[in-house]
Amino acid sequence: MKRRSFMAAAAASPLLSTVPLATAGAAPDSGTTGSWRTFELATAVNIPANAGATRVWLPLPHDSAYQRVEHVTWNGNAAQLGIYTDIASGVRAFHAAWSDGEPRTVTLTTRVATLDRRSDLRAASTGPIPDDIAKFLKPNAMITTDGIVKETADKIVAGKRDPLQKAQAIYDWIVENTFRDPKVKGCGIGDIRAMLVSGNLGGKCADLNALFVGLARAAGVPARGVYGVRVAPSAFYGAMGTRNADISKAQHCRAEFWVAGIGWIPADPADIRKVVLDDKLALNDPKMPELRRFLFGAWEGNWIAFNHSRDVRLAPSDTVVNYFMYPEGSTAQGPLDGMDPEAAGYKIVVRPVSAT
């Protein structure tokens, strides 16, 4: 049984790693609030011996002002075990590979601390968009910014020049014109052009928040999805958190947009629509304005972020995935369906560690 433990201390290598995953952790900034909460996630993979050649990639949490990775450990019987980085996106993944033989088993354990976020929207100012932020204006395979996406964005933000006002208008439009469709598999795929062309604006978080991101980009506001998993109950509504230790199906995509003077601002219009469906809170309910205000500029630390990239290459291979929020992999029989934990042979369990 191979076992490895890495503490968050030194910088990771640019590509292949048997070194620590993260730096010592970014310091809190004015966009965070409250006390650190710590969670331990254990992802166990068990795939039958007759699967043939098998590869598995598991998403890893990232460090930020609102989240710090405290340590990562793993054990398993794979010939290859390690942390790899997609150079283009900076997304890190734990990778395990087997050839033939015994059942494929590996367990990845990560300990992560989180903070709540709340941006001071009054601090918005004007200024140029830095180069490292401007890349979040660009389209990708599913989040396009031309054609019907641009036309829709222009109508929504007509007469508005201020980026914060544009983002607010797009957020409100998403809340008022989309709906959560429980029939969509997993978190959805986020093909926003198809949504707008068909007129079917139903979906889940990776659809609705991708629509927010694409419309914002088309309106000149940098934006990105943030892909992660719910790990604790919400202080607001049941739909916005989880009370289960088994979080294999608790993945959730949030969103951020960038404004000078503030930086990255959290937003989650998809969770408004989830509360409408699951908690039966109508848009005209007297409680709704407070929730809408909260989810435009804040989010709870009951969720752990993995990354904020689309079209992610899973190193060390040429496999590219739409987004990396679920375990990914393949056997000799074909790709594993990460949106189906039982079929893909994995289970994710969380436990709270402490409040720090």
CSV table of C-alpha atoms in Angstrom, one decimal:
chain,number,residue,atom,x,y,z
A,1,MET,CA,0.0,0.0,0.0
A,2,LYS,CA,1.5,3.3,-1.1
A,3,ARG,CA,1.0,6.2,1.3
A,4,ARG,CA,2.0,9.9,0.9
A,5,SER,CA,1.3,12.9,3.1
A,6,PHE,CA,2.0,16.5,2.0
A,7,MET,CA,1.6,19.5,4.3
A,8,ALA,CA,0.7,22.9,2.8
A,9,ALA,CA,4.1,24.6,3.1
A,10,ALA,CA,6.2,24.9,0.0
A,11,ALA,CA,5.4,25.9,-3.6
A,12,ALA,CA,4.3,23.2,-6.0
A,13,SER,CA,6.2,22.4,-9.2
A,14,PRO,CA,4.7,23.6,-12.5
A,15,LEU,CA,3.8,20.2,-13.9
A,16,LEU,CA,4.3,16.9,-12.0
A,17,SER,CA,4.4,16.8,-8.3
A,18,THR,CA,5.5,14.7,-5.3
A,19,VAL,CA,5.8,18.0,-3.4
A,20,PRO,CA,3.3,20.0,-1.3
A,21,LEU,CA,0.1,20.9,-3.0
A,22,ALA,CA,-0.2,24.5,-1.8
A,23,THR,CA,1.5,27.4,-0.3
A,24,ALA,CA,1.0,28.4,3.4
A,25,GLY,CA,-2.3,29.9,2.4
A,26,ALA,CA,-3.4,33.3,1.3
A,27,ALA,CA,-4.2,35.8,4.0
A,28,PRO,CA,-7.8,36.9,4.5
A,29,ASP,CA,-8.7,40.2,2.8
A,30,SER,CA,-11.5,42.7,3.1
A,31,GLY,CA,-13.8,40.5,1.1
A,32,THR,CA,-13.9,37.8,3.8
A,33,THR,CA,-15.7,37.7,7.1
A,34,GLY,CA,-16.2,35.5,10.2
A,35,SER,CA,-13.9,32.7,11.5
A,36,TRP,CA,-12.2,29.9,9.8
A,37,ARG,CA,-14.0,26.6,9.6
A,38,THR,CA,-12.1,23.4,8.9
A,39,PHE,CA,-13.4,20.4,7.0
A,40,GLU,CA,-11.8,17.0,6.0
A,41,LEU,CA,-12.8,15.5,2.8
A,42,ALA,CA,-12.1,11.8,2.0
A,43,THR,CA,-12.6,10.5,-1.5
A,44,ALA,CA,-12.5,6.8,-1.8
A,45,VAL,CA,-12.2,5.1,-5.2
A,46,ASN,CA,-13.0,1.4,-5.6
A,47,ILE,CA,-13.0,-0.1,-9.1
A,48,PRO,CA,-13.2,-3.9,-9.9
A,49,ALA,CA,-10.1,-5.9,-10.8
A,50,ASN,CA,-11.7,-6.8,-14.2
A,51,ALA,CA,-11.8,-3.1,-15.3
A,52,GLY,CA,-8.5,-3.4,-17.2
A,53,ALA,CA,-6.2,-0.4,-17.6
A,54,THR,CA,-7.7,2.4,-15.4
A,55,ARG,CA,-6.9,6.1,-14.8
A,56,VAL,CA,-8.6,8.3,-12.3
A,57,TRP,CA,-8.4,12.1,-11.7
A,58,LEU,CA,-9.8,13.7,-8.5
A,59,PRO,CA,-10.2,17.5,-8.2
A,60,LEU,CA,-8.1,19.2,-5.5
A,61,PRO,CA,-9.1,22.3,-3.5
A,62,HIS,CA,-7.2,25.5,-4.2
A,63,ASP,CA,-5.8,28.2,-2.0
A,64,SER,CA,-7.4,31.7,-2.0
A,65,ALA,CA,-8.1,34.5,0.4
A,66,TYR,CA,-11.3,32.7,1.5
A,67,GLN,CA,-9.9,29.1,1.6
A,68,ARG,CA,-6.7,27.5,2.7
A,69,VAL,CA,-5.5,23.9,2.0
A,70,GLU,CA,-4.0,22.6,5.2
A,71,HIS,CA,-2.9,19.2,4.1
A,72,VAL,CA,-3.4,16.4,1.5
A,73,THR,CA,-2.8,12.7,2.1
A,74,TRP,CA,-3.4,9.6,0.0
A,75,ASN,CA,-3.0,5.9,0.0
A,76,GLY,CA,-3.7,3.3,-2.6
A,77,ASN,CA,-2.4,0.4,-4.7
A,78,ALA,CA,-1.9,2.2,-8.0
A,79,ALA,CA,1.4,2.0,-9.8
A,80,GLN,CA,1.2,5.7,-10.4
A,81,LEU,CA,0.0,8.1,-7.7
A,82,GLY,CA,0.6,11.9,-7.6
A,83,ILE,CA,-0.5,15.5,-8.1
A,84,TYR,CA,-0.4,17.0,-11.6
A,85,THR,CA,-1.0,20.5,-12.9
A,86,ASP,CA,-2.6,21.6,-16.1
A,87,ILE,CA,-0.1,24.4,-17.0
A,88,ALA,CA,-2.6,26.4,-19.1
A,89,SER,CA,-5.2,26.7,-16.4
A,90,GLY,CA,-3.2,26.0,-13.2
A,91,VAL,CA,-5.8,23.4,-12.2
A,92,ARG,CA,-4.3,20.7,-10.0
A,93,ALA,CA,-5.6,17.1,-9.9
A,94,PHE,CA,-4.7,14.0,-8.0
A,95,HIS,CA,-4.0,11.2,-10.6
A,96,ALA,CA,-3.9,7.4,-10.1
A,97,ALA,CA,-3.2,4.8,-12.8
A,98,TRP,CA,-3.4,1.0,-12.8
A,99,SER,CA,-2.6,-1.6,-15.5
A,100,ASP,CA,-4.0,-5.0,-14.6
A,101,GLY,CA,-4.4,-7.1,-11.5
A,102,GLU,CA,-6.1,-6.5,-8.2
A,103,PRO,CA,-9.1,-4.2,-7.5
A,104,ARG,CA,-8.2,-0.5,-8.0
A,105,THR,CA,-8.4,1.3,-4.6
A,106,VAL,CA,-7.2,4.7,-3.6
A,107,THR,CA,-8.3,7.2,-0.9
A,108,LEU,CA,-7.5,10.9,-1.1
A,109,THR,CA,-7.9,13.0,2.0
A,110,THR,CA,-7.8,16.8,2.1
A,111,ARG,CA,-8.2,19.2,5.0
A,112,VAL,CA,-9.4,22.6,4.1
A,113,ALA,CA,-10.4,25.7,6.0
A,114,THR,CA,-12.9,28.2,4.7
A,115,LEU,CA,-14.2,31.7,5.4
A,116,ASP,CA,-17.5,33.4,4.5
A,117,ARG,CA,-17.2,36.1,1.8
A,118,ARG,CA,-18.8,39.5,1.6
A,119,SER,CA,-17.6,42.2,-0.8
A,120,ASP,CA,-18.0,45.9,-0.1
A,121,LEU,CA,-19.7,46.9,-3.3
A,122,ARG,CA,-19.3,50.6,-2.3
A,123,ALA,CA,-15.6,50.3,-3.0
A,124,ALA,CA,-16.1,49.9,-6.8
A,125,SER,CA,-14.0,52.3,-8.8
A,126,THR,CA,-12.8,52.7,-12.4
A,127,GLY,CA,-9.6,51.5,-13.9
A,128,PRO,CA,-8.0,49.2,-16.5
A,129,ILE,CA,-8.5,45.5,-16.4
A,130,PRO,CA,-5.2,43.7,-15.6
A,131,ASP,CA,-3.9,41.2,-18.1
A,132,ASP,CA,-4.4,38.3,-15.7
A,133,ILE,CA,-8.0,39.3,-15.3
A,134,ALA,CA,-8.7,40.1,-18.9
A,135,LYS,CA,-8.4,36.4,-19.8
A,136,PHE,CA,-11.8,35.9,-18.1
A,137,LEU,CA,-13.4,38.0,-20.9
A,138,LYS,CA,-12.5,35.4,-23.4
A,139,PRO,CA,-15.0,32.7,-24.7
A,140,ASN,CA,-14.5,29.0,-24.5
A,141,ALA,CA,-16.2,25.9,-25.9
A,142,MET,CA,-19.4,26.2,-24.0
A,143,ILE,CA,-19.3,29.8,-22.7
A,144,THR,CA,-19.4,31.8,-25.9
A,145,THR,CA,-19.6,35.6,-26.1
A,146,ASP,CA,-20.7,36.4,-29.7
A,147,GLY,CA,-23.9,36.0,-31.6
A,148,ILE,CA,-27.0,35.5,-29.6
A,149,VAL,CA,-25.0,35.7,-26.3
A,150,LYS,CA,-23.8,39.2,-27.2
A,151,GLU,CA,-27.2,40.3,-28.5
A,152,THR,CA,-28.8,39.1,-25.2
A,153,ALA,CA,-26.2,40.8,-23.1
A,154,ASP,CA,-26.5,44.1,-25.0
A,155,LYS,CA,-30.3,44.1,-24.4
A,156,ILE,CA,-29.9,43.4,-20.6
A,157,VAL,CA,-27.3,46.1,-20.0
A,158,ALA,CA,-28.6,48.7,-22.4
A,159,GLY,CA,-27.9,52.2,-21.1
A,160,LYS,CA,-25.5,51.0,-18.4
A,161,ARG,CA,-21.7,51.8,-18.5
A,162,ASP,CA,-20.7,50.9,-15.0
A,163,PRO,CA,-19.5,47.2,-14.6
A,164,LEU,CA,-21.2,46.7,-11.3
A,165,GLN,CA,-24.5,47.9,-12.7
A,166,LYS,CA,-24.1,45.6,-15.7
A,167,ALA,CA,-23.3,42.6,-13.5
A,168,GLN,CA,-26.3,43.5,-11.3
A,169,ALA,CA,-28.6,43.7,-14.3
A,170,ILE,CA,-27.4,40.3,-15.6
A,171,TYR,CA,-27.8,38.7,-12.2
A,172,ASP,CA,-31.3,40.0,-11.9
A,173,TRP,CA,-32.1,38.8,-15.4
A,174,ILE,CA,-30.8,35.3,-14.6
A,175,VAL,CA,-32.9,35.2,-11.4
A,176,GLU,CA,-36.1,36.3,-13.1
A,177,ASN,CA,-35.9,34.5,-16.4
A,178,THR,CA,-34.3,31.1,-15.7
A,179,PHE,CA,-35.4,28.1,-13.7
A,180,ARG,CA,-33.9,25.1,-12.0
A,181,ASP,CA,-34.6,21.9,-13.9
A,182,PRO,CA,-34.3,18.9,-11.5
A,183,LYS,CA,-34.3,16.5,-14.5
A,184,VAL,CA,-30.8,17.8,-15.7
A,185,LYS,CA,-28.1,15.4,-14.9
A,186,GLY,CA,-25.5,16.4,-12.3
A,187,CYS,CA,-24.9,20.1,-12.3
A,188,GLY,CA,-25.5,20.5,-16.1
A,189,ILE,CA,-23.0,21.2,-18.9
A,190,GLY,CA,-23.3,25.0,-19.3
A,191,ASP,CA,-23.9,25.2,-23.1
A,192,ILE,CA,-25.2,28.8,-23.0
A,193,ARG,CA,-25.6,29.3,-26.7
A,194,ALA,CA,-27.8,26.2,-26.9
A,195,MET,CA,-29.9,27.5,-24.0
A,196,LEU,CA,-30.5,30.9,-25.6
A,197,VAL,CA,-31.1,29.6,-29.1
A,198,SER,CA,-33.7,27.0,-27.8
A,199,GLY,CA,-35.3,29.4,-25.4
A,200,ASN,CA,-35.1,26.7,-22.8
A,201,LEU,CA,-33.5,28.6,-19.8
A,202,GLY,CA,-33.8,25.7,-17.4
A,203,GLY,CA,-30.8,24.0,-15.9
A,204,LYS,CA,-28.7,23.6,-12.8
A,205,CYS,CA,-25.9,25.5,-11.3
A,206,ALA,CA,-23.3,24.8,-14.1
A,207,ASP,CA,-25.9,26.0,-16.6
A,208,LEU,CA,-27.4,29.0,-14.9
A,209,ASN,CA,-24.2,30.4,-13.5
A,210,ALA,CA,-22.4,29.7,-16.8
A,211,LEU,CA,-25.1,31.9,-18.4
A,212,PHE,CA,-24.3,34.6,-15.9
A,213,VAL,CA,-20.6,34.3,-16.7
A,214,GLY,CA,-21.1,34.3,-20.5
A,215,LEU,CA,-23.4,37.3,-20.5
A,216,ALA,CA,-21.1,39.2,-18.2
A,217,ARG,CA,-18.1,38.6,-20.4
A,218,ALA,CA,-20.1,39.6,-23.5
A,219,ALA,CA,-20.9,42.9,-21.7
A,220,GLY,CA,-17.3,43.5,-20.9
A,221,VAL,CA,-17.3,42.4,-17.3
A,222,PRO,CA,-14.7,39.7,-16.4
A,223,ALA,CA,-16.4,36.7,-14.9
A,224,ARG,CA,-15.8,33.0,-14.2
A,225,GLY,CA,-17.4,29.9,-12.7
A,226,VAL,CA,-16.0,28.4,-9.5
A,227,TYR,CA,-16.4,24.7,-9.2
A,228,GLY,CA,-16.6,22.9,-5.9
A,229,VAL,CA,-18.7,20.9,-3.4
A,230,ARG,CA,-21.0,21.7,-0.5
A,231,VAL,CA,-19.7,20.5,2.8
A,232,ALA,CA,-22.1,21.9,5.5
A,233,PRO,CA,-25.6,23.3,6.1
A,234,SER,CA,-26.5,26.8,5.1
A,235,ALA,CA,-27.5,29.4,7.7
A,236,PHE,CA,-30.2,30.6,5.2
A,237,TYR,CA,-32.0,27.8,3.4
A,238,GLY,CA,-31.7,24.0,3.2
A,239,ALA,CA,-31.2,24.1,-0.6
A,240,MET,CA,-28.0,26.2,-0.1
A,241,GLY,CA,-26.1,23.5,1.9
A,242,THR,CA,-25.9,19.9,2.9
A,243,ARG,CA,-26.5,18.0,6.1
A,244,ASN,CA,-25.1,14.8,4.8
A,245,ALA,CA,-21.7,13.3,5.5
A,246,ASP,CA,-21.8,11.6,2.1
A,247,ILE,CA,-21.3,14.5,-0.3
A,248,SER,CA,-20.8,12.4,-3.5
A,249,LYS,CA,-23.6,14.3,-5.1
A,250,ALA,CA,-23.2,17.7,-3.4
A,251,GLN,CA,-21.1,19.4,-6.2
A,252,HIS,CA,-22.0,23.0,-6.8
A,253,CYS,CA,-20.8,25.7,-9.2
A,254,ARG,CA,-20.7,29.3,-8.0
A,255,ALA,CA,-19.7,32.4,-10.0
A,256,GLU,CA,-17.5,35.5,-9.6
A,257,PHE,CA,-17.1,38.7,-11.5
A,258,TRP,CA,-14.4,41.3,-11.3
A,259,VAL,CA,-14.7,45.1,-10.7
A,260,ALA,CA,-11.9,47.6,-10.2
A,261,GLY,CA,-11.5,48.7,-6.6
A,262,ILE,CA,-13.0,45.5,-5.3
A,263,GLY,CA,-11.5,42.5,-7.2
A,264,TRP,CA,-13.4,39.3,-7.5
A,265,ILE,CA,-17.0,39.5,-6.3
A,266,PRO,CA,-19.1,36.4,-5.5
A,267,ALA,CA,-22.5,35.8,-7.1
A,268,ASP,CA,-24.8,32.8,-7.3
A,269,PRO,CA,-28.0,33.4,-9.1
A,270,ALA,CA,-28.4,29.6,-9.6
A,271,ASP,CA,-28.9,29.2,-5.9
A,272,ILE,CA,-31.8,31.6,-5.9
A,273,ARG,CA,-33.5,29.3,-8.4
A,274,LYS,CA,-32.6,26.3,-6.3
A,275,VAL,CA,-34.2,27.9,-3.2
A,276,VAL,CA,-37.3,28.7,-5.3
A,277,LEU,CA,-37.6,25.0,-6.3
A,278,ASP,CA,-36.5,23.2,-3.1
A,279,ASP,CA,-37.5,25.5,-0.4
A,280,LYS,CA,-40.7,26.8,-2.1
A,281,LEU,CA,-39.7,30.4,-1.7
A,282,ALA,CA,-41.4,32.4,-4.5
A,283,LEU,CA,-39.7,35.3,-6.2
A,284,ASN,CA,-42.3,37.7,-4.8
A,285,ASP,CA,-42.0,36.3,-1.2
A,286,PRO,CA,-41.1,39.1,1.3
A,287,LYS,CA,-37.9,37.2,2.2
A,288,MET,CA,-36.6,37.0,-1.3
A,289,PRO,CA,-35.1,40.6,-1.6
A,290,GLU,CA,-32.7,39.9,1.3
A,291,LEU,CA,-31.5,36.6,-0.3
A,292,ARG,CA,-31.1,38.2,-3.7
A,293,ARG,CA,-29.0,41.0,-2.1
A,294,PHE,CA,-26.9,38.4,-0.2
A,295,LEU,CA,-26.0,36.2,-3.2
A,296,PHE,CA,-24.9,39.2,-5.2
A,297,GLY,CA,-21.6,40.0,-3.4
A,298,ALA,CA,-21.4,37.3,-0.7
A,299,TRP,CA,-21.3,33.5,-0.2
A,300,GLU,CA,-21.1,31.2,2.8
A,301,GLY,CA,-18.1,29.1,3.7
A,302,ASN,CA,-20.1,25.9,3.7
A,303,TRP,CA,-18.6,25.0,0.3
A,304,ILE,CA,-15.1,24.1,-0.9
A,305,ALA,CA,-13.8,25.4,-4.2
A,306,PHE,CA,-11.7,23.3,-6.5
A,307,ASN,CA,-10.9,25.6,-9.4
A,308,HIS,CA,-12.4,28.2,-11.8
A,309,SER,CA,-11.5,26.9,-15.2
A,310,ARG,CA,-13.3,25.4,-18.2
A,311,ASP,CA,-11.8,23.2,-20.9
A,312,VAL,CA,-9.4,21.6,-18.4
A,313,ARG,CA,-6.6,19.2,-19.6
A,314,LEU,CA,-6.2,16.3,-17.2
A,315,ALA,CA,-2.4,15.9,-16.9
A,316,PRO,CA,-0.5,13.7,-17.6
A,317,SER,CA,-2.8,13.1,-20.6
A,318,ASP,CA,-4.4,15.0,-23.5
A,319,THR,CA,-7.9,14.4,-22.1
A,320,VAL,CA,-9.9,17.7,-21.9
A,321,VAL,CA,-13.0,18.0,-19.8
A,322,ASN,CA,-15.6,20.7,-19.9
A,323,TYR,CA,-15.1,21.6,-16.3
A,324,PHE,CA,-13.4,19.7,-13.4
A,325,MET,CA,-15.8,19.4,-10.5
A,326,TYR,CA,-16.4,15.6,-10.5
A,327,PRO,CA,-13.9,12.7,-10.4
A,328,GLU,CA,-12.9,11.8,-13.9
A,329,GLY,CA,-11.4,8.7,-15.4
A,330,SER,CA,-11.5,5.7,-17.7
A,331,THR,CA,-11.1,2.0,-17.8
A,332,ALA,CA,-10.6,-0.5,-20.6
A,333,GLN,CA,-14.4,-0.4,-21.1
A,334,GLY,CA,-14.5,3.4,-21.6
A,335,PRO,CA,-14.9,6.7,-19.7
A,336,LEU,CA,-16.1,6.8,-16.2
A,337,ASP,CA,-19.3,8.9,-15.6
A,338,GLY,CA,-18.2,11.2,-12.8
A,339,MET,CA,-21.8,12.5,-12.4
A,340,ASP,CA,-22.8,9.0,-11.3
A,341,PRO,CA,-20.8,8.1,-8.1
A,342,GLU,CA,-21.9,4.5,-8.0
A,343,ALA,CA,-21.2,3.8,-11.6
A,344,ALA,CA,-17.8,5.6,-11.4
A,345,GLY,CA,-16.9,3.7,-8.2
A,346,TYR,CA,-16.3,6.6,-5.8
A,347,LYS,CA,-17.6,8.1,-2.6
A,348,ILE,CA,-16.8,11.4,-1.0
A,349,VAL,CA,-17.3,11.9,2.8
A,350,VAL,CA,-16.9,15.1,4.8
A,351,ARG,CA,-16.5,15.8,8.5
A,352,PRO,CA,-16.1,19.1,10.3
A,353,VAL,CA,-12.8,19.3,12.1
A,354,SER,CA,-12.9,22.5,14.1
A,355,ALA,CA,-13.6,26.2,14.1
A,356,THR,CA,-10.4,28.2,14.1
